[in-house]
PDB file of C-alpha atoms and ligand atoms in Angstrom:
ATOM      1  CA  UNK A 151      98.974  88.255  83.258  1.00  0.00           C
ATOM      2  CA  UNK A 152     100.715  87.186  86.432  1.00  0.00           C
ATOM      3  CA  UNK A 153      98.949  87.885  89.746  1.00  0.00           C
ATOM      4  CA  UNK A 154     100.216  90.602  91.680  1.00  0.00           C
ATOM      5  CA  UNK A 155     101.572  89.654  95.420  1.00  0.00           C
ATOM      6  CA  UNK A 156     102.584  92.782  97.691  1.00  0.00           C
ATOM      7  CA  UNK A 157     104.825  91.816 100.686  1.00  0.00           C
ATOM      8  CA  UNK A 158     105.204  94.934 103.214  1.00  0.00           C
ATOM      9  CA  UNK A 159     108.372  93.849 105.247  1.00  0.00           C
ATOM     10  CA  UNK A 160     109.241  91.466 102.637  1.00  0.00           C
ATOM     11  CA  UNK A 161     113.099  92.619 102.626  1.00  0.00           C
ATOM     12  CA  UNK A 162     114.096  90.456 104.930  1.00  0.00           C
ATOM     13  CA  UNK A 163     113.087  87.149 107.749  1.00  0.00           C
ATOM     14  CA  UNK A 164     109.611  85.571 106.876  1.00  0.00           C
ATOM     15  CA  UNK A 165     108.310  88.440 104.452  1.00  0.00           C
ATOM     16  CA  UNK A 166     111.559  87.510 102.481  1.00  0.00           C
ATOM     17  CA  UNK A 167     110.994  84.114 102.648  1.00  0.00           C
ATOM     18  CA  UNK A 168     106.777  84.474 101.581  1.00  0.00           C
ATOM     19  CA  UNK A 169     108.219  86.318  98.622  1.00  0.00           C
ATOM     20  CA  UNK A 170     110.508  83.614  97.485  1.00  0.00           C
ATOM     21  CA  UNK A 171     107.897  81.181  97.918  1.00  0.00           C
ATOM     22  CA  UNK A 172     105.082  84.336  95.550  1.00  0.00           C
ATOM     23  CA  UNK A 173     107.992  84.367  92.928  1.00  0.00           C
ATOM     24  CA  UNK A 174     108.544  80.719  92.512  1.00  0.00           C
ATOM     25  CA  UNK A 175     104.966  80.411  92.022  1.00  0.00           C
ATOM     26  CA  UNK A 176     104.897  82.720  89.487  1.00  0.00           C
ATOM     27  CA  UNK A 177     103.556  86.184  90.965  1.00  0.00           C
ATOM     28  CA  UNK A 178     105.310  89.610  90.227  1.00  0.00           C
ATOM     29  CA  UNK A 179     105.986  90.268  94.274  1.00  0.00           C
ATOM     30  CA  UNK A 180     106.544  93.689  95.051  1.00  0.00           C
ATOM     31  CA  UNK A 181     108.755  93.857  98.696  1.00  0.00           C
ATOM     32  CA  UNK A 182     108.996  96.859 100.461  1.00  0.00           C
ATOM     33  CA  UNK A 183     111.871  97.794 103.040  1.00  0.00           C
ATOM     34  CA  UNK A 184     112.175 101.469 104.951  1.00  0.00           C
ATOM     35  CA  UNK A 185     115.346 101.853 102.708  1.00  0.00           C
ATOM     36  CA  UNK A 186     115.116 101.573  98.715  1.00  0.00           C
ATOM     37  CA  UNK A 187     118.487 100.218  98.960  1.00  0.00           C
ATOM     38  CA  UNK A 188     117.162  96.982 100.907  1.00  0.00           C
ATOM     39  CA  UNK A 189     114.087  96.897  98.988  1.00  0.00           C
ATOM     40  CA  UNK A 190     116.212  96.703  95.732  1.00  0.00           C
ATOM     41  CA  UNK A 191     118.519  94.208  96.912  1.00  0.00           C
ATOM     42  CA  UNK A 192     115.790  91.927  98.702  1.00  0.00           C
ATOM     43  CA  UNK A 193     114.089  91.787  94.517  1.00  0.00           C
ATOM     44  CA  UNK A 194     116.811  91.051  93.469  1.00  0.00           C
ATOM     45  CA  UNK A 195     117.826  88.056  95.603  1.00  0.00           C
ATOM     46  CA  UNK A 196     114.035  86.722  94.654  1.00  0.00           C
ATOM     47  CA  UNK A 197     113.989  83.924  91.784  1.00  0.00           C
ATOM     48  CA  UNK A 198     111.371  86.163  89.489  1.00  0.00           C
ATOM     49  CA  UNK A 199     109.572  88.847  88.350  1.00  0.00           C
ATOM     50  CA  UNK A 200     109.958  91.509  91.576  1.00  0.00           C
ATOM     51  CA  UNK A 201     110.593  95.032  92.252  1.00  0.00           C
ATOM     52  CA  UNK A 202     111.290  96.692  95.667  1.00  0.00           C
ATOM     53  CA  UNK A 203     109.689  99.669  97.081  1.00  0.00           C
ATOM     54  CA  UNK A 204     110.615 102.156 100.520  1.00  0.00           C
ATOM     55  CA  UNK A 205     107.913 102.804 102.627  1.00  0.00           C
ATOM     56  CA  UNK A 206     108.655 103.230 106.400  1.00  0.00           C
ATOM     57  CA  UNK A 207     104.804 102.404 107.869  1.00  0.00           C
ATOM     58  CA  UNK A 208     105.896 104.568 111.025  1.00  0.00           C
ATOM     59  CA  UNK A 209     104.269 107.416 108.540  1.00  0.00           C
ATOM     60  CA  UNK A 210     101.262 105.836 106.901  1.00  0.00           C
ATOM     61  CA  UNK A 211     100.346 109.254 105.433  1.00  0.00           C
ATOM     62  CA  UNK A 212     103.613 108.259 103.033  1.00  0.00           C
ATOM     63  CA  UNK A 213     101.032 105.049 101.797  1.00  0.00           C
ATOM     64  CA  UNK A 214      99.171 106.260  98.995  1.00  0.00           C
ATOM     65  CA  UNK A 215     102.255 107.855  97.075  1.00  0.00           C
ATOM     66  CA  UNK A 216     104.114 104.684  97.893  1.00  0.00           C
ATOM     67  CA  UNK A 217     101.982 103.076  96.208  1.00  0.00           C
ATOM     68  CA  UNK A 218     100.886 105.402  93.309  1.00  0.00           C
ATOM     69  CA  UNK A 219     102.549 102.533  90.496  1.00  0.00           C
ATOM     70  CA  UNK A 220     100.936  99.534  91.608  1.00  0.00           C
ATOM     71  CA  UNK A 221      97.842  98.901  89.796  1.00  0.00           C
ATOM     72  CA  UNK A 222      96.514  95.383  90.866  1.00  0.00           C
ATOM     73  CA  UNK A 223      96.780  93.579  93.671  1.00  0.00           C
ATOM     74  CA  UNK A 224      95.722  89.655  94.243  1.00  0.00           C
ATOM     75  CA  UNK A 225      97.970  89.095  97.314  1.00  0.00           C
ATOM     76  CA  UNK A 226      98.690  91.591 100.401  1.00  0.00           C
ATOM     77  CA  UNK A 227     100.877  89.937 102.912  1.00  0.00           C
ATOM     78  CA  UNK A 228     101.653  92.520 105.707  1.00  0.00           C
ATOM     79  CA  UNK A 229     105.113  91.185 108.067  1.00  0.00           C
ATOM     80  CA  UNK A 230     106.567  94.657 108.811  1.00  0.00           C
ATOM     81  CA  UNK A 231     107.096  95.066 112.667  1.00  0.00           C
ATOM     82  CA  UNK A 232     109.369  98.009 114.769  1.00  0.00           C
ATOM     83  CA  UNK A 233     111.212  95.337 117.076  1.00  0.00           C
ATOM     84  CA  UNK A 234     109.500  97.107 119.847  1.00  0.00           C
ATOM     85  CA  UNK A 235     110.588  95.318 123.425  1.00  0.00           C
ATOM     86  CA  UNK A 236     109.974  97.244 126.364  1.00  0.00           C
ATOM     87  CA  UNK A 237     108.277  96.965 130.246  1.00  0.00           C
ATOM     88  CA  UNK A 238     106.032  99.334 131.420  1.00  0.00           C
ATOM     89  CA  UNK A 239     108.412 101.232 133.612  1.00  0.00           C
ATOM     90  CA  UNK A 240     110.820 101.830 131.049  1.00  0.00           C
ATOM     91  CA  UNK A 241     107.855 102.835 128.208  1.00  0.00           C
ATOM     92  CA  UNK A 242     109.279 105.261 125.780  1.00  0.00           C
ATOM     93  CA  UNK A 243     106.097 106.580 124.563  1.00  0.00           C
ATOM     94  CA  UNK A 244     107.880 107.710 120.946  1.00  0.00           C
ATOM     95  CA  UNK A 245     108.882 104.192 119.969  1.00  0.00           C
ATOM     96  CA  UNK A 246     105.428 103.137 121.571  1.00  0.00           C
ATOM     97  CA  UNK A 247     103.388 105.764 118.994  1.00  0.00           C
ATOM     98  CA  UNK A 248     106.072 103.821 116.258  1.00  0.00           C
ATOM     99  CA  UNK A 249     104.897 100.232 116.819  1.00  0.00           C
ATOM    100  CA  UNK A 250     101.172 101.055 117.051  1.00  0.00           C
ATOM    101  CA  UNK A 251     101.639 103.965 113.989  1.00  0.00           C
ATOM    102  CA  UNK A 252     103.232 101.380 111.817  1.00  0.00           C
ATOM    103  CA  UNK A 253     101.326  97.683 112.636  1.00  0.00           C
ATOM    104  CA  UNK A 254      97.956  99.033 113.245  1.00  0.00           C
ATOM    105  CA  UNK A 255      97.472 102.514 111.425  1.00  0.00           C
ATOM    106  CA  UNK A 256      99.695 101.208 108.658  1.00  0.00           C
ATOM    107  CA  UNK A 257      97.872  98.250 108.214  1.00  0.00           C
ATOM    108  CA  UNK A 258      94.766 100.372 108.016  1.00  0.00           C
ATOM    109  CA  UNK A 259      95.870 102.409 105.903  1.00  0.00           C
ATOM    110  CA  UNK A 260      97.165  99.689 103.670  1.00  0.00           C
ATOM    111  CA  UNK A 261      93.676  98.414 103.037  1.00  0.00           C
ATOM    112  CA  UNK A 262      91.829 101.684 102.519  1.00  0.00           C
ATOM    113  CA  UNK A 263      94.903 102.312  99.657  1.00  0.00           C
ATOM    114  CA  UNK A 264      95.154  98.715  97.747  1.00  0.00           C
ATOM    115  CA  UNK A 265      91.812  97.627  98.422  1.00  0.00           C
ATOM    116  CA  UNK A 266      90.467  99.446  95.354  1.00  0.00           C
ATOM    117  CA  UNK A 267      93.166  98.075  93.664  1.00  0.00           C
ATOM    118  CA  UNK A 268      92.182  93.979  94.708  1.00  0.00           C
ATOM    119  CA  UNK A 269      90.982  91.693  91.772  1.00  0.00           C
ATOM    120  CA  UNK A 270      88.499  89.977  92.422  1.00  0.00           C
ATOM    121  CA  UNK A 271      90.032  86.712  94.533  1.00  0.00           C
ATOM    122  CA  UNK A 272      91.948  89.165  96.432  1.00  0.00           C
ATOM    123  CA  UNK A 273      93.282  88.061 100.156  1.00  0.00           C
ATOM    124  CA  UNK A 274      95.334  90.181 103.204  1.00  0.00           C
ATOM    125  CA  UNK A 275      97.111  88.120 105.490  1.00  0.00           C
ATOM    126  CA  UNK A 276      98.323  90.850 108.372  1.00  0.00           C
ATOM    127  CA  UNK A 277     101.247  89.266 111.085  1.00  0.00           C
ATOM    128  CA  UNK A 278     100.833  89.037 115.075  1.00  0.00           C
ATOM    129  CA  UNK A 279     102.271  86.735 116.863  1.00  0.00           C
ATOM    130  CA  UNK A 280     102.615  84.449 120.581  1.00  0.00           C
ATOM    131  CA  UNK A 281     102.981  87.956 122.346  1.00  0.00           C
ATOM    132  CA  UNK A 282      99.262  88.682 121.368  1.00  0.00           C
ATOM    133  CA  UNK A 283      98.480  85.542 124.317  1.00  0.00           C
ATOM    134  CA  UNK A 284     101.511  84.967 126.186  1.00  0.00           C
ATOM    135  CA  UNK A 285     102.798  88.764 127.024  1.00  0.00           C
ATOM    136  CA  UNK A 286     106.241  88.630 129.102  1.00  0.00           C
ATOM    137  CA  UNK A 287     106.889  91.693 130.668  1.00  0.00           C
ATOM    138  CA  UNK A 288     109.445  93.063 127.761  1.00  0.00           C
ATOM    139  CA  UNK A 289     106.492  92.323 125.236  1.00  0.00           C
ATOM    140  CA  UNK A 290     103.940  95.171 126.631  1.00  0.00           C
ATOM    141  CA  UNK A 291     104.470  97.621 123.613  1.00  0.00           C
ATOM    142  CA  UNK A 292     104.502  94.413 121.161  1.00  0.00           C
ATOM    143  CA  UNK A 293     101.333  92.443 122.595  1.00  0.00           C
ATOM    144  CA  UNK A 294      99.278  95.982 122.554  1.00  0.00           C
ATOM    145  CA  UNK A 295      99.652  95.978 118.488  1.00  0.00           C
ATOM    146  CA  UNK A 296      99.797  92.237 118.274  1.00  0.00           C
ATOM    147  CA  UNK A 297      96.305  92.217 120.039  1.00  0.00           C
ATOM    148  CA  UNK A 298      95.354  94.671 116.990  1.00  0.00           C
ATOM    149  CA  UNK A 299      95.931  92.901 114.282  1.00  0.00           C
ATOM    150  CA  UNK A 300      92.772  90.122 116.166  1.00  0.00           C
ATOM    151  CA  UNK A 301      90.392  93.569 115.561  1.00  0.00           C
ATOM    152  CA  UNK A 302      92.018  94.331 112.309  1.00  0.00           C
ATOM    153  CA  UNK A 303      91.263  91.079 111.063  1.00  0.00           C
ATOM    154  CA  UNK A 304      87.417  91.042 112.490  1.00  0.00           C
ATOM    155  CA  UNK A 305      86.724  94.622 111.087  1.00  0.00           C
ATOM    156  CA  UNK A 306      88.640  94.128 107.598  1.00  0.00           C
ATOM    157  CA  UNK A 307      86.929  91.033 106.905  1.00  0.00           C
ATOM    158  CA  UNK A 308      83.521  92.761 106.915  1.00  0.00           C
ATOM    159  CA  UNK A 309      84.703  95.599 105.449  1.00  0.00           C
ATOM    160  CA  UNK A 310      86.664  94.320 102.370  1.00  0.00           C
ATOM    161  CA  UNK A 311      84.044  91.380 101.685  1.00  0.00           C
ATOM    162  CA  UNK A 312      83.885  89.446 100.034  1.00  0.00           C
ATOM    163  CA  UNK A 313      87.890  90.032  99.906  1.00  0.00           C
ATOM    164  CA  UNK A 314      89.274  87.672 102.980  1.00  0.00           C
ATOM    165  CA  UNK A 315      91.161  88.611 106.039  1.00  0.00           C
ATOM    166  CA  UNK A 316      93.048  86.389 107.841  1.00  0.00           C
ATOM    167  CA  UNK A 317      96.608  86.648 110.249  1.00  0.00           C
ATOM    168  CA  UNK A 318      99.637  84.445 111.217  1.00  0.00           C
ATOM    169  CA  UNK A 319     100.312  84.412 114.667  1.00  0.00           C
ATOM    170  CA  UNK A 320     103.786  82.790 115.008  1.00  0.00           C
ATOM    171  CA  UNK A 321     105.144  81.431 117.729  1.00  0.00           C
ATOM    172  CA  UNK A 322     109.170  82.422 118.398  1.00  0.00           C
ATOM    173  CA  UNK A 323     110.518  81.200 114.676  1.00  0.00           C
ATOM    174  CA  UNK A 324     113.629  79.251 115.460  1.00  0.00           C
ATOM    175  CA  UNK A 325     115.561  79.937 111.815  1.00  0.00           C
ATOM    176  CA  UNK A 326     114.202  83.586 111.342  1.00  0.00           C
ATOM    177  CA  UNK A 327     117.037  85.776 111.395  1.00  0.00           C
ATOM    178  CA  UNK A 328     116.261  87.229 115.086  1.00  0.00           C
ATOM    179  CA  UNK A 329     116.516  83.863 116.297  1.00  0.00           C
ATOM    180  CA  UNK A 330     118.987  81.766 114.705  1.00  0.00           C
ATOM    181  CA  UNK A 331     122.265  82.724 116.962  1.00  0.00           C
ATOM    182  CA  UNK A 332     120.162  81.971 119.711  1.00  0.00           C
ATOM    183  CA  UNK A 333     120.866  78.292 121.240  1.00  0.00           C
ATOM    184  CA  UNK A 334     118.408  76.887 123.488  1.00  0.00           C
ATOM    185  CA  UNK A 335     115.865  79.621 123.500  1.00  0.00           C
ATOM    186  CA  UNK A 336     113.411  79.648 126.825  1.00  0.00           C
ATOM    187  CA  UNK A 337     110.264  78.476 124.246  1.00  0.00           C
ATOM    188  CA  UNK A 338     111.416  74.984 123.265  1.00  0.00           C
ATOM    189  CA  UNK A 339     110.849  73.549 127.042  1.00  0.00           C
ATOM    190  CA  UNK A 340     107.031  75.394 126.456  1.00  0.00           C
ATOM    191  CA  UNK A 341     106.212  74.029 123.466  1.00  0.00           C
ATOM    192  CA  UNK A 342     104.711  70.271 122.739  1.00  0.00           C
ATOM    193  CA  UNK A 343     106.372  69.575 119.565  1.00  0.00           C
ATOM    194  CA  UNK A 344     110.083  70.151 121.401  1.00  0.00           C
ATOM    195  CA  UNK A 345     111.166  72.984 119.141  1.00  0.00           C
ATOM    196  CA  UNK A 346     110.888  76.222 117.730  1.00  0.00           C
ATOM    197  CA  UNK A 347     108.779  76.290 114.661  1.00  0.00           C
ATOM    198  CA  UNK A 348     110.485  77.297 111.092  1.00  0.00           C
ATOM    199  CA  UNK A 349     110.354  80.463 108.509  1.00  0.00           C
ATOM    200  CA  UNK A 350     109.053  77.211 106.116  1.00  0.00           C
ATOM    201  CA  UNK A 351     106.600  76.271 108.695  1.00  0.00           C
ATOM    202  CA  UNK A 352     105.500  79.825 108.744  1.00  0.00           C
ATOM    203  CA  UNK A 353     105.333  80.555 105.195  1.00  0.00           C
ATOM    204  CA  UNK A 354     103.174  77.004 104.562  1.00  0.00           C
ATOM    205  CA  UNK A 355     100.416  78.448 106.888  1.00  0.00           C
ATOM    206  CA  UNK A 356     100.635  82.380 104.864  1.00  0.00           C
ATOM    207  CA  UNK A 357     100.021  80.338 101.601  1.00  0.00           C
ATOM    208  CA  UNK A 358      97.080  78.236 102.800  1.00  0.00           C
ATOM    209  CA  UNK A 359      95.373  81.639 104.059  1.00  0.00           C
ATOM    210  CA  UNK A 360      96.473  83.077 100.465  1.00  0.00           C
ATOM    211  CA  UNK A 361      94.877  79.897  98.641  1.00  0.00           C
ATOM    212  CA  UNK A 362      92.378  78.523 100.580  1.00  0.00           C
ATOM    213  CA  UNK A 363      89.157  80.247  99.411  1.00  0.00           C
ATOM    214  CA  UNK A 364      86.808  79.199 102.120  1.00  0.00           C
ATOM    215  CA  UNK A 365      88.837  80.738 105.484  1.00  0.00           C
ATOM    216  CA  UNK A 366      88.502  84.141 106.330  1.00  0.00           C
ATOM    217  CA  UNK A 367      88.608  85.996 109.250  1.00  0.00           C
ATOM    218  CA  UNK A 368      91.148  83.839 111.104  1.00  0.00           C
ATOM    219  CA  UNK A 369      93.522  83.891 113.939  1.00  0.00           C
ATOM    220  CA  UNK A 370      95.998  80.844 112.672  1.00  0.00           C
ATOM    221  CA  UNK A 371      98.430  80.520 115.430  1.00  0.00           C
ATOM    222  CA  UNK A 372     101.683  78.722 114.359  1.00  0.00           C
ATOM    223  CA  UNK A 373     103.539  78.089 117.389  1.00  0.00           C
ATOM    224  CA  UNK A 374     103.984  74.216 118.066  1.00  0.00           C
ATOM    225  CA  UNK A 375     101.248  74.373 120.719  1.00  0.00           C
ATOM    226  CA  UNK A 376     103.057  76.353 123.264  1.00  0.00           C
ATOM    227  CA  UNK A 377      99.683  78.311 123.708  1.00  0.00           C
ATOM    228  CA  UNK A 378      98.533  75.215 125.610  1.00  0.00           C
ATOM    229  CA  UNK A 379     101.356  74.920 128.119  1.00  0.00           C
TER     230      UNK A 379
HETATM  231  N1  NAP B 677     110.949  85.966 114.373  1.00  0.00           N
HETATM  232  C1  NAP B 677     110.056  85.255 115.010  1.00  0.00           C
HETATM  233  O1  NAP B 677     110.562  84.244 115.810  1.00  0.00           O
HETATM  234  C2  NAP B 677     108.286  86.203 115.533  1.00  0.00           C
HETATM  235  C3  NAP B 677     107.486  85.474 116.195  1.00  0.00           C
HETATM  236  C4  NAP B 677     106.317  86.351 116.204  1.00  0.00           C
HETATM  237  C5  NAP B 677     106.137  86.797 115.454  1.00  0.00           C
HETATM  238  N2  NAP B 677     106.810  87.376 114.482  1.00  0.00           N
HETATM  239  C6  NAP B 677     105.957  88.136 113.343  1.00  0.00           C
HETATM  240  O2  NAP B 677     106.757  88.107 112.279  1.00  0.00           O
HETATM  241  C7  NAP B 677     106.994  89.074 111.532  1.00  0.00           C
HETATM  242  C8  NAP B 677     108.224  89.050 110.217  1.00  0.00           C
HETATM  243  O3  NAP B 677     109.155  88.705 111.820  1.00  0.00           O
HETATM  244  P1  NAP B 677     110.481  88.829 111.161  1.00  0.00           P
HETATM  245  O4  NAP B 677     111.117  88.058 112.178  1.00  0.00           O
HETATM  246  O5  NAP B 677     110.603  87.694 109.553  1.00  0.00           O
HETATM  247  O6  NAP B 677     110.977  90.508 111.183  1.00  0.00           O
HETATM  248  P2  NAP B 677     112.067  91.006 110.368  1.00  0.00           P
HETATM  249  O7  NAP B 677     113.415  90.082 110.058  1.00  0.00           O
HETATM  250  O8  NAP B 677     112.690  92.158 111.431  1.00  0.00           O
HETATM  251  O9  NAP B 677     112.010  91.696 109.374  1.00  0.00           O
HETATM  252  C9  NAP B 677     110.963  92.661 109.829  1.00  0.00           C
HETATM  253  C10 NAP B 677     110.556  93.805 108.129  1.00  0.00           C
HETATM  254  O10 NAP B 677     110.002  94.585 108.455  1.00  0.00           O
HETATM  255  C11 NAP B 677     110.319  95.800 107.659  1.00  0.00           C
HETATM  256  N3  NAP B 677     110.174  96.786 108.848  1.00  0.00           N
HETATM  257  C12 NAP B 677     109.885  97.423 110.092  1.00  0.00           C
HETATM  258  N4  NAP B 677     109.748  97.901 110.583  1.00  0.00           N
HETATM  259  C13 NAP B 677     109.570  99.044 109.785  1.00  0.00           C
HETATM  260  C14 NAP B 677     108.588 100.181 109.256  1.00  0.00           C
HETATM  261  N5  NAP B 677     108.509 100.999 110.617  1.00  0.00           N
HETATM  262  N6  NAP B 677     107.685 100.052 108.380  1.00  0.00           N
HETATM  263  C15 NAP B 677     107.637  99.337 107.169  1.00  0.00           C
HETATM  264  N7  NAP B 677     108.354  98.626 107.412  1.00  0.00           N
HETATM  265  C16 NAP B 677     108.967  98.017 108.644  1.00  0.00           C
HETATM  266  C17 NAP B 677     111.934  95.362 107.866  1.00  0.00           C
HETATM  267  O11 NAP B 677     112.008  96.364 106.772  1.00  0.00           O
HETATM  268  P3  NAP B 677     113.488  96.992 107.225  1.00  0.00           P
HETATM  269  O12 NAP B 677     114.297  96.950 108.359  1.00  0.00           O
HETATM  270  O13 NAP B 677     113.968  96.849 105.513  1.00  0.00           O
HETATM  271  O14 NAP B 677     113.226  98.421 106.810  1.00  0.00           O
HETATM  272  C18 NAP B 677     111.732  94.395 107.500  1.00  0.00           C
HETATM  273  O15 NAP B 677     111.345  93.824 105.919  1.00  0.00           O
HETATM  274  C19 NAP B 677     106.462  90.291 112.200  1.00  0.00           C
HETATM  275  O16 NAP B 677     105.154  91.131 112.343  1.00  0.00           O
HETATM  276  C20 NAP B 677     106.811  89.603 113.393  1.00  0.00           C
HETATM  277  O17 NAP B 677     106.219  90.719 114.509  1.00  0.00           O
HETATM  278  C21 NAP B 677     108.126  87.039 114.475  1.00  0.00           C
END
């Protein structure tokens, strides 16, 4: 029986690349999008068995129903994020609630709903980012839920034990759809490797966390060393 990988946020960017790697490894992959059509399109692009489902993490109470047909989970990866860059002065409380609901309450509810269906060696990878430790004025509403990712890793690694729970915190990912058109990103000058990290490097880090059975409760920074400068 092939493994089932659920990639919440697998309709684009890093999540789609993780979904592709998982199908190449022979998994059946479930990708999500807020739009059923985008989810189906992403699943159809993958080089193996996959299907898409519609899920909006800003409505966490919908999660149980959305996954009613998912019987077994071997890998749960949550890359989904609501883009939420803003300063405190420009705070939009509705947007802030959506960002926190989707990143934090959504991930906790995913864990609650799917944990009973975890196979014995199933593990979870959550996604934060460099905004956790390197806030910019515009990152306020991103930095707070991203910090919460570390808190969720800690509490979920204990509560879902023996299942492992880890997080990837990418730096600016130069070839992700978000930044691919931006040349000379200011982060390059602050990154010791002299360039931005790549989607492939972030996918490799995710694979490491999914497959190394001794690594648990970790925040893995994939940022080219930018926190050192
Ligand atoms: N790209 C970077 O440079 C970078 C840097 C640091 C951290 N990260 C983190 O890495 C992860 C992936 O980033 P990315 O650049 O690949 O993102 P992306 O291309 O913008 O993809 C975001 C995914 O999240 C889904 N999504 C958005 N809002 C959602 C919601 N309310 N409910 C459910 N799904 C939702 C999107 O689905 P639809 O739009 O199809 O609905 C899409 O599948 C994120 O957690 C991000 O914070 C990325």
